[in-house]
Tab-separated table of C-alpha atoms in Angstrom:
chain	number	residue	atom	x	y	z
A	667	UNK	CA	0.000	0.000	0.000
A	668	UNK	CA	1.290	3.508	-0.616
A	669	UNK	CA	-0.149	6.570	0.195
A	670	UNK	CA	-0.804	9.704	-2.665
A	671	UNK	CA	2.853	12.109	-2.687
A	672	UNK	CA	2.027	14.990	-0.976
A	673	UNK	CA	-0.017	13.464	2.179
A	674	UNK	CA	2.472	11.786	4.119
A	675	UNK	CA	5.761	12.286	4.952
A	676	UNK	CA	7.917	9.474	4.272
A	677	UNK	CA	10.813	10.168	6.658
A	678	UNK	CA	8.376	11.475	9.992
A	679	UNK	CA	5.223	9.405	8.550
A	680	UNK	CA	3.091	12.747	9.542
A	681	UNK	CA	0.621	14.122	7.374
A	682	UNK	CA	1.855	16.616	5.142
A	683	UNK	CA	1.218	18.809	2.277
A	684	UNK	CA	3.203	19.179	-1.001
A	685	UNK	CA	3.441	22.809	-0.254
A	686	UNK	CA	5.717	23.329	3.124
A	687	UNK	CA	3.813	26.929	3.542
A	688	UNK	CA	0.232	24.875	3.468
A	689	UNK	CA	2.297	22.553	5.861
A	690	UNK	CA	2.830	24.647	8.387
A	691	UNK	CA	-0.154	27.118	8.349
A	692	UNK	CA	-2.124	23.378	9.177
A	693	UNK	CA	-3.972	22.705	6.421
A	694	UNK	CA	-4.140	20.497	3.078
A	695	UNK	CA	-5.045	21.445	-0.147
A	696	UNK	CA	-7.475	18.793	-1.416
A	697	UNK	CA	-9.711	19.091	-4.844
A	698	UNK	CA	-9.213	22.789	-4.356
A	699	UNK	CA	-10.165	23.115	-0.680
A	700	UNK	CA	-8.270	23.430	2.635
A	701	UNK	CA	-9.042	20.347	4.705
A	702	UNK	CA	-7.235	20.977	8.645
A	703	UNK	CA	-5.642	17.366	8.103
A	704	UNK	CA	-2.292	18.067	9.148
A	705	UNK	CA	-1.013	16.348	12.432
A	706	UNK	CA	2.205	18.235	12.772
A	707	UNK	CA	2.712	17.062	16.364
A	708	UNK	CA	2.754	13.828	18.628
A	709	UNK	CA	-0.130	15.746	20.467
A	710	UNK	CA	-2.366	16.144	17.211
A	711	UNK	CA	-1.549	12.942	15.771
A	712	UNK	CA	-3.139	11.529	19.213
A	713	UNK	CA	-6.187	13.606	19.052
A	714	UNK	CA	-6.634	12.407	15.276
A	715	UNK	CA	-6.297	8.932	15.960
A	716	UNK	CA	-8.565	9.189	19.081
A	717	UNK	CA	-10.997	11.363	16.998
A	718	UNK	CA	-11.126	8.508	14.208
A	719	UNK	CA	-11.057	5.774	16.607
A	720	UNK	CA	-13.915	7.414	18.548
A	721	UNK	CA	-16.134	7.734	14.798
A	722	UNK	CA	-15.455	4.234	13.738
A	723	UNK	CA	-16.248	2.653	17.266
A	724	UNK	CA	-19.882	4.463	16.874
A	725	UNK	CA	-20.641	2.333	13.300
A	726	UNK	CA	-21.454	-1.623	14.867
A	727	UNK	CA	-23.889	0.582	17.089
A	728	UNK	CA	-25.308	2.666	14.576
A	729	UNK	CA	-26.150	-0.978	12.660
A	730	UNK	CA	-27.696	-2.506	15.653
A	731	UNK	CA	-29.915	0.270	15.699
A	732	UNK	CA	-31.064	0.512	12.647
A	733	UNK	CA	-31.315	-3.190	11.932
A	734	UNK	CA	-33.704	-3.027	15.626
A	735	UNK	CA	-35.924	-1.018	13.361
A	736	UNK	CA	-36.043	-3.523	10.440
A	737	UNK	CA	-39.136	-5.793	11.700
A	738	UNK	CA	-38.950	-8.519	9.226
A	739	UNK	CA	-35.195	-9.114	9.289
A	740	UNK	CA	-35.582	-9.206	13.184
A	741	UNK	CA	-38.451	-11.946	12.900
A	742	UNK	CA	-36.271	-14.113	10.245
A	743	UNK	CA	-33.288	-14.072	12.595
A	744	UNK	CA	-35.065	-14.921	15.622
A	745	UNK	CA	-35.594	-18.595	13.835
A	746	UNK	CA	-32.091	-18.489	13.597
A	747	UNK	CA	-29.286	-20.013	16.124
A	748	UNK	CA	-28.303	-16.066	15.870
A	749	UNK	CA	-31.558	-15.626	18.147
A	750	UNK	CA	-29.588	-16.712	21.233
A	751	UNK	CA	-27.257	-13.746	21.227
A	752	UNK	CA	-29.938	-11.045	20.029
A	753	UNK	CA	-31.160	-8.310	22.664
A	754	UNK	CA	-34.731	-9.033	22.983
A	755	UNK	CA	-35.283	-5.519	24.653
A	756	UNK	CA	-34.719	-2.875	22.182
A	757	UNK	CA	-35.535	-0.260	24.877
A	758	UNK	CA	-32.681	-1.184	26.542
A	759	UNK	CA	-30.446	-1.357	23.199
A	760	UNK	CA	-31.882	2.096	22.563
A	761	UNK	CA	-30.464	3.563	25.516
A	762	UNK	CA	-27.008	1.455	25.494
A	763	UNK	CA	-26.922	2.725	21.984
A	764	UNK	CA	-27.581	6.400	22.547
A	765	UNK	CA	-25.270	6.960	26.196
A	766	UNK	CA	-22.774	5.307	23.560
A	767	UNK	CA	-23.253	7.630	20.165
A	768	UNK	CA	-23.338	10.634	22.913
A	769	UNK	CA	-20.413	9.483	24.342
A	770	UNK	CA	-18.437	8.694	21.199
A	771	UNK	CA	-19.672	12.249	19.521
A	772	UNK	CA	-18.014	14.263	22.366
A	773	UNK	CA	-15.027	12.145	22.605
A	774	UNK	CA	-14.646	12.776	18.389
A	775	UNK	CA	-15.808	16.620	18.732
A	776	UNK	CA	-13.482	17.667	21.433
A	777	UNK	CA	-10.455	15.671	20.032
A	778	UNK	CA	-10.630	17.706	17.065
A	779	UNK	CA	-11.236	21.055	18.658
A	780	UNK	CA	-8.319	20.672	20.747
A	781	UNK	CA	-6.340	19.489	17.385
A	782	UNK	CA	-7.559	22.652	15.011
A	783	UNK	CA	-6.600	24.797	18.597
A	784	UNK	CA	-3.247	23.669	18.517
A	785	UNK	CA	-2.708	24.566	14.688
A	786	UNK	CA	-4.342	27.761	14.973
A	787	UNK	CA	-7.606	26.882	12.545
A	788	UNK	CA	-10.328	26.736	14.501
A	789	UNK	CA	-11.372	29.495	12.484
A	790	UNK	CA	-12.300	26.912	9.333
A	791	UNK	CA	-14.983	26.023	11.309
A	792	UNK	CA	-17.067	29.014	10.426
A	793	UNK	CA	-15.130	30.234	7.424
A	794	UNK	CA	-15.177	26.720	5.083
């Protein structure tokens, strides 16, 4: 696998941008826009990975809600061995399932306020 020219750096392995000013004013220029991708420190490339981490952890419960909706797919695997490790409550899954999206949306919010702070562009967020 290799990564585009211009996004990361092979020597640090940070993202970068193929212009060094773009680089260190935070930002990358993709299809014409500035996306605040850069992780020019330790400290950001934590809160990026924690951000990300946080976003993809909130998908398998996302599903489980959404398939707790789906009436006929819930009936079809209730005649399945699958039954024995479905939640028969789906109040309860409903309210594991939002604590959890809450939980995981602040965690993936404040890790990338505290990233943009550090770089200086928390101002994209009401100027892109």
């Amino acid at each position: 696998f290799t990564s585009p020219v211009g996004i990361v750096d092979p020597k640090s392995g940070k993202i970068i941008d193929a212009s060094e000013e773009n680089t260190i004013n935070g930002v990358i220029l993709v299809n014409g826009s500035y996306r605040p991708v850069v992780a020019a420190t330790n400290f950001q490339m934590a809160c990026l990975v924690i951000a990300r981490m946080a976003a993809f952890s909130m998908y398998p419960v996302m599903i489980a809600v959404f398939l707790s909706k789906c009436k006929v797919t819930l009936s079809w695997l209730n005649r399945t061995p699958l039954s024995m490790y479905m939640i028969q409550d789906n109040h309860d899954l409903h309210i594991y399932a939002g604590k959890y999206i809450s939980f995981g949306v602040f965690v993936h919010t404040v890790c990338h306020l505290l990233r943009w702070g550090f770089q200086n562009n928390i101002s994209l967020l009401w100027e892109s």
